C-alpha positions as a LaTeX table, in Angstrom:
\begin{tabular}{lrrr}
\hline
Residue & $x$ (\AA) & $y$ (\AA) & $z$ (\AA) \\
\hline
Unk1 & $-13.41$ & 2.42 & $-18.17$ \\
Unk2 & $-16.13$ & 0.40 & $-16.46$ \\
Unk3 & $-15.44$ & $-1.86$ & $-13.23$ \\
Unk4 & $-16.74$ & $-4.86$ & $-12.66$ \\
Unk5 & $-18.71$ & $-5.43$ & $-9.11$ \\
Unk6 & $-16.10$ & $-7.36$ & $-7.63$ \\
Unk7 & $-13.62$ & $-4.74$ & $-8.69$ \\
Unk8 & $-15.57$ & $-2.12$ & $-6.69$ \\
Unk9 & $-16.23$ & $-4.73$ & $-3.35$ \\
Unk10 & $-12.32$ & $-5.30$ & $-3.34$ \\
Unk11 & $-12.30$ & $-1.68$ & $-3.01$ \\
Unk12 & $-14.79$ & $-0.52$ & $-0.42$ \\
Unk13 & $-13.40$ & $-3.23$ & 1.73 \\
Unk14 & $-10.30$ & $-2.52$ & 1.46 \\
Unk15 & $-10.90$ & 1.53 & 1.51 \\
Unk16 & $-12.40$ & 0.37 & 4.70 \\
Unk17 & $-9.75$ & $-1.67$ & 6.09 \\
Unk18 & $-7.24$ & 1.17 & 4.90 \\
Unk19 & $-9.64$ & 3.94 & 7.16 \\
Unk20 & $-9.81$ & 2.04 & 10.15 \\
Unk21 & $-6.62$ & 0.97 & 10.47 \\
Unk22 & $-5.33$ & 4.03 & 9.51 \\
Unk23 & $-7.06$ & 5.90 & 12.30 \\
Unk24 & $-4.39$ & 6.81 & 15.39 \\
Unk25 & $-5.42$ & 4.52 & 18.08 \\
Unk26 & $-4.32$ & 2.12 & 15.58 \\
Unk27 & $-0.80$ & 3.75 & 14.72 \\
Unk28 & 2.21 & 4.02 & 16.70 \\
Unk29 & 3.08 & 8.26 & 16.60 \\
Unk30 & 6.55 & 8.76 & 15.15 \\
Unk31 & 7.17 & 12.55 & 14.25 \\
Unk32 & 4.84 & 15.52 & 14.05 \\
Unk33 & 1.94 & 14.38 & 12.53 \\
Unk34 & 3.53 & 11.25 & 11.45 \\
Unk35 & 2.11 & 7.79 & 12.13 \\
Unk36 & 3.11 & 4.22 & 11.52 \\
Unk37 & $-0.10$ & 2.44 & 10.75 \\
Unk38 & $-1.33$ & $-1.16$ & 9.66 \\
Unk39 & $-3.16$ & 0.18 & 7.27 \\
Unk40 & $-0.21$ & 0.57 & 5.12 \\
Unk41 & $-0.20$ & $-3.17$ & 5.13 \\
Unk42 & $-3.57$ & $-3.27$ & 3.99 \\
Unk43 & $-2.74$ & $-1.19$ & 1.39 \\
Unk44 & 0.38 & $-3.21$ & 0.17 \\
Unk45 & $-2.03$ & $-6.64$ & $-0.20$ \\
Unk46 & $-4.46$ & $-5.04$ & $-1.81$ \\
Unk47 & $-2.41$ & $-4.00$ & $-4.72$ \\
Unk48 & $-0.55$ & $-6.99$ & $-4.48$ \\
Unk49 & $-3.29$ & $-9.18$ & $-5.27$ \\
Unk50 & $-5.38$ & $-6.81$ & $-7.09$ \\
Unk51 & $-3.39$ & $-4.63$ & $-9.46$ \\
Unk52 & $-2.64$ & $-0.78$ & $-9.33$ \\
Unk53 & $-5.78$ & 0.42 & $-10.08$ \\
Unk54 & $-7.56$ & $-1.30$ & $-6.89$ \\
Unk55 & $-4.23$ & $-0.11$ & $-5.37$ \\
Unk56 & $-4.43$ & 3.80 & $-5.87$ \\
Unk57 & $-8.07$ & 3.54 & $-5.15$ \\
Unk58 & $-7.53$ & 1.87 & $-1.65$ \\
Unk59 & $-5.00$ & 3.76 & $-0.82$ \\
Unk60 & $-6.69$ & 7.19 & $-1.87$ \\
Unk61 & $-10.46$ & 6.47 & $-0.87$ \\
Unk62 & $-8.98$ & 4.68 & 2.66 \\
Unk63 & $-6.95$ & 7.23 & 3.55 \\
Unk64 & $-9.45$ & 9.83 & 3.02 \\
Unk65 & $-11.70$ & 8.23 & 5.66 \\
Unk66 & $-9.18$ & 7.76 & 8.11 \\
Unk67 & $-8.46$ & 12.08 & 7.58 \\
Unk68 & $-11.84$ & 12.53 & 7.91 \\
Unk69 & $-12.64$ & 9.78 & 11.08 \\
Unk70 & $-9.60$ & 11.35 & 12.84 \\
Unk71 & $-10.53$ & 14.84 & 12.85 \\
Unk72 & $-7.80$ & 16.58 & 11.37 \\
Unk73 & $-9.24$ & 17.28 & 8.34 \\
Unk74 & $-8.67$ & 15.74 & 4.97 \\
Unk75 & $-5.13$ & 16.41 & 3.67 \\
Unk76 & $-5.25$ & 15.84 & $-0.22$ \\
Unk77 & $-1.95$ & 16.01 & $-0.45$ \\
Unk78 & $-1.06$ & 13.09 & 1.62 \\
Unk79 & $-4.41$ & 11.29 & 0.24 \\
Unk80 & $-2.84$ & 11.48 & $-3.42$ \\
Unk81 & 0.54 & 9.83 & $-1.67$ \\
Unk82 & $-1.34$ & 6.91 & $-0.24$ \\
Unk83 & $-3.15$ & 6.56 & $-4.09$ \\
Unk84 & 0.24 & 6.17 & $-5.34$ \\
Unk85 & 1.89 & 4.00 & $-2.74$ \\
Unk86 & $-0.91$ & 1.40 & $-3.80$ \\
Unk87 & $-0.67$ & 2.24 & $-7.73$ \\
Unk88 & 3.21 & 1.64 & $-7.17$ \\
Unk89 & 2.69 & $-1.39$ & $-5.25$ \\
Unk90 & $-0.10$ & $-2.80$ & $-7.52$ \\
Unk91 & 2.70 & $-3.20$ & $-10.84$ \\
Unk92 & 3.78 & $-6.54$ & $-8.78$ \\
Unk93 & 1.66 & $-8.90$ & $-10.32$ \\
Unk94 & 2.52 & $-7.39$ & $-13.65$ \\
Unk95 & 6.09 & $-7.42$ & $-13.40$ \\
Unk96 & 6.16 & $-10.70$ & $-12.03$ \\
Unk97 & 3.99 & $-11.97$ & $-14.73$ \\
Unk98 & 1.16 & $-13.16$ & $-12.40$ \\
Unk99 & 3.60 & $-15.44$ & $-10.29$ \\
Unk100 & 2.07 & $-15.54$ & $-6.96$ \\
Unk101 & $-1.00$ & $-16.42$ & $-8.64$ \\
Unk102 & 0.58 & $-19.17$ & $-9.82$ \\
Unk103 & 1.81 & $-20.20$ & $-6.33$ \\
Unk104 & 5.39 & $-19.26$ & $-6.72$ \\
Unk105 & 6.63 & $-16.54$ & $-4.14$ \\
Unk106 & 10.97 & $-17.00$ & $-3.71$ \\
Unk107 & 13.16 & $-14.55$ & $-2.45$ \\
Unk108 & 13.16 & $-12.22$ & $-5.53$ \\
Unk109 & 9.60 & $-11.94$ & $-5.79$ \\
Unk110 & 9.69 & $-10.82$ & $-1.92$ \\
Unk111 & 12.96 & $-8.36$ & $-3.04$ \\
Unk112 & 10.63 & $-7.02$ & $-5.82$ \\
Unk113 & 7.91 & $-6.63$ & $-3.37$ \\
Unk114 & 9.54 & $-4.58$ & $-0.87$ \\
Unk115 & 11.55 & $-2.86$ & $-3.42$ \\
Unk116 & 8.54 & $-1.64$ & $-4.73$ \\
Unk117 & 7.18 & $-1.30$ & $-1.31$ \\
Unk118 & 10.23 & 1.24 & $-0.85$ \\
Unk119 & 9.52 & 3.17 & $-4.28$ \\
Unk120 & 5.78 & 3.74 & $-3.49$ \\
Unk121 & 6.01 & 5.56 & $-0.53$ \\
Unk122 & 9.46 & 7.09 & $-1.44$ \\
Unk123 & 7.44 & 9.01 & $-4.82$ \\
Unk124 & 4.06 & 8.75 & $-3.52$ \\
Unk125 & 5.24 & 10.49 & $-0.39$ \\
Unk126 & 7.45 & 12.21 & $-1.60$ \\
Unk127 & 4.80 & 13.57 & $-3.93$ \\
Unk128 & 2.98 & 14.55 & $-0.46$ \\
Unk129 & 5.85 & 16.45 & 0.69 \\
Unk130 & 6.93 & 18.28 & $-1.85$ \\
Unk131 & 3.03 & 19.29 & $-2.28$ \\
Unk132 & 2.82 & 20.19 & 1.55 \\
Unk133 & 5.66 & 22.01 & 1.56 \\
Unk134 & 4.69 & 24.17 & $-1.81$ \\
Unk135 & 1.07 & 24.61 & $-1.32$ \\
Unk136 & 0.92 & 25.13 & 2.59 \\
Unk137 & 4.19 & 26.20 & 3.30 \\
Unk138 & 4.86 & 23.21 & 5.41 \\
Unk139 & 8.90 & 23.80 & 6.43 \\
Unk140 & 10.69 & 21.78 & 3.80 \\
Unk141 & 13.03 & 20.17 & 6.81 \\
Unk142 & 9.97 & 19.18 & 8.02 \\
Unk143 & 8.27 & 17.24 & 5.58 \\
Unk144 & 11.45 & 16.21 & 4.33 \\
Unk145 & 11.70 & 14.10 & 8.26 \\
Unk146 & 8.18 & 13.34 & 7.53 \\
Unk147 & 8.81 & 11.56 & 4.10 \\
Unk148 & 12.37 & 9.97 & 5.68 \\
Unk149 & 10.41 & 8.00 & 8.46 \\
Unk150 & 7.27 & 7.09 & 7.10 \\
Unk151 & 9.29 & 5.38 & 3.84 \\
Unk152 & 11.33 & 3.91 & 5.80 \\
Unk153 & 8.92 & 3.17 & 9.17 \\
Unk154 & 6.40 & 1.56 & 6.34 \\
Unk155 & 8.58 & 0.10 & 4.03 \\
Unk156 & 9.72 & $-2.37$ & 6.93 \\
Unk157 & 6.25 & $-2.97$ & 8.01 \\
Unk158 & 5.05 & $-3.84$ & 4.57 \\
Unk159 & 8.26 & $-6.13$ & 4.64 \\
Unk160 & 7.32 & $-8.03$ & 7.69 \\
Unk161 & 3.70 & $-8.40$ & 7.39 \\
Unk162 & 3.70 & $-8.94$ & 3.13 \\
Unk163 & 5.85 & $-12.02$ & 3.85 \\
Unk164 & 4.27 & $-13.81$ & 5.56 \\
Unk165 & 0.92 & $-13.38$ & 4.04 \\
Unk166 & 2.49 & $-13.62$ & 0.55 \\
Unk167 & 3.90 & $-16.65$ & 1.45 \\
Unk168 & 0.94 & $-18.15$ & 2.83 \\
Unk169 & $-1.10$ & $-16.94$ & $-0.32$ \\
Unk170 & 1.76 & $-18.62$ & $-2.49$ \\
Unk171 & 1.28 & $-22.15$ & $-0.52$ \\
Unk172 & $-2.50$ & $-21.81$ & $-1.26$ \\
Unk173 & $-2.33$ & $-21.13$ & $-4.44$ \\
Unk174 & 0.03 & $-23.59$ & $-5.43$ \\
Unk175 & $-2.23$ & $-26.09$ & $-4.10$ \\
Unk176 & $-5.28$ & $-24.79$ & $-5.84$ \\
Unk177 & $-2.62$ & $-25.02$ & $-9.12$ \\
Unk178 & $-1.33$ & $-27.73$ & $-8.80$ \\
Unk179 & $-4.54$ & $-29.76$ & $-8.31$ \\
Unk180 & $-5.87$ & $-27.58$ & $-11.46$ \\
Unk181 & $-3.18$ & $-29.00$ & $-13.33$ \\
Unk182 & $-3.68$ & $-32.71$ & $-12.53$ \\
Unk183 & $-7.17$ & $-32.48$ & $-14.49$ \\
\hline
\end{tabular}
């Protein structure tokens, strides 16, 4: 598999988004190391617009840096959760067969987006927990409060934020369409 320059720009910058905002003067502090974070919005638009493979990468290369920025360490466990939030995330276009890039965006398409919004970081998470709680002996209450939160804390985040730059990227794009088919 060989990516294509632009492929690999939409990733740093968005890896770099992803770390910064994901660092914890930028999160609001919910549970025991738990943090809401705009980063997970970041994360969310990038595999929107990009596809899952752009997605996992975001999500796993960006929150790496933010582990590493903030000191703590780098938790692969929860690094492989954010991967899969954006993989998750990133089937959008595909299942909606490319519609936002068409300019269409309706109440469905935003269903299907926070739906899948909801799934990412439910299994991606969920992923992280089970793997904290099996191969560090995190308490399983614990990481089980942990997971409960942050799917629901960024689920809703992704919601507000994804619509209304979705729908903002749907208005452009149907311009850019709809002047593309007038030639």
């Amino acid at each position: 598999m060989t990516l294509s320059a632009k492929t690999v720009v939409l990733i740093a910058i968005g890896a770099a988004l992803y770390g910064i905002g994901g660092l914890p003067m930028f999160g609001i502090p919910v549970f025991a190391n738990t943090t809401l974070k705009p980063a997970m919005a970041v994360l969310a638009l990038f595999g929107v617009l990009f596809g899952p493979l752009v997605g996992f990468l975001v999500g796993f290369i960006g929150h790496w840096v933010t582990d590493l920025f903030a000191g703590w360490g780098v938790w692969l466990t929860w690094v492989l959760g954010s991967g899969i939030v954006g993989l998750l995330i990133g089937l959008y276009p595909k299942i909606t067969k490319d519609r936002l890039e068409k300019g269409k965006f309706n109440k469905l398409d935003f269903t299907l987006f926070v739906f899948l919004a909801f799934l990412g970081n439910v299994v991606g998470y969920g992923c992280s927990a089970y793997l904290d709680s099996v191969l560090y002996a995190e308490p399983f209450v614990k990481v089980m409060a942990q997971l409960s939160i942050i799917a629901a804390g960024n689920t809703l985040l992704i919601a507000i934020v994804g619509h209304f730059i979705l729908t903002a990227v749907a208005k452009r794009k149907q311009q850019s369409y709809n002047l593309k088919e007038a030639d």
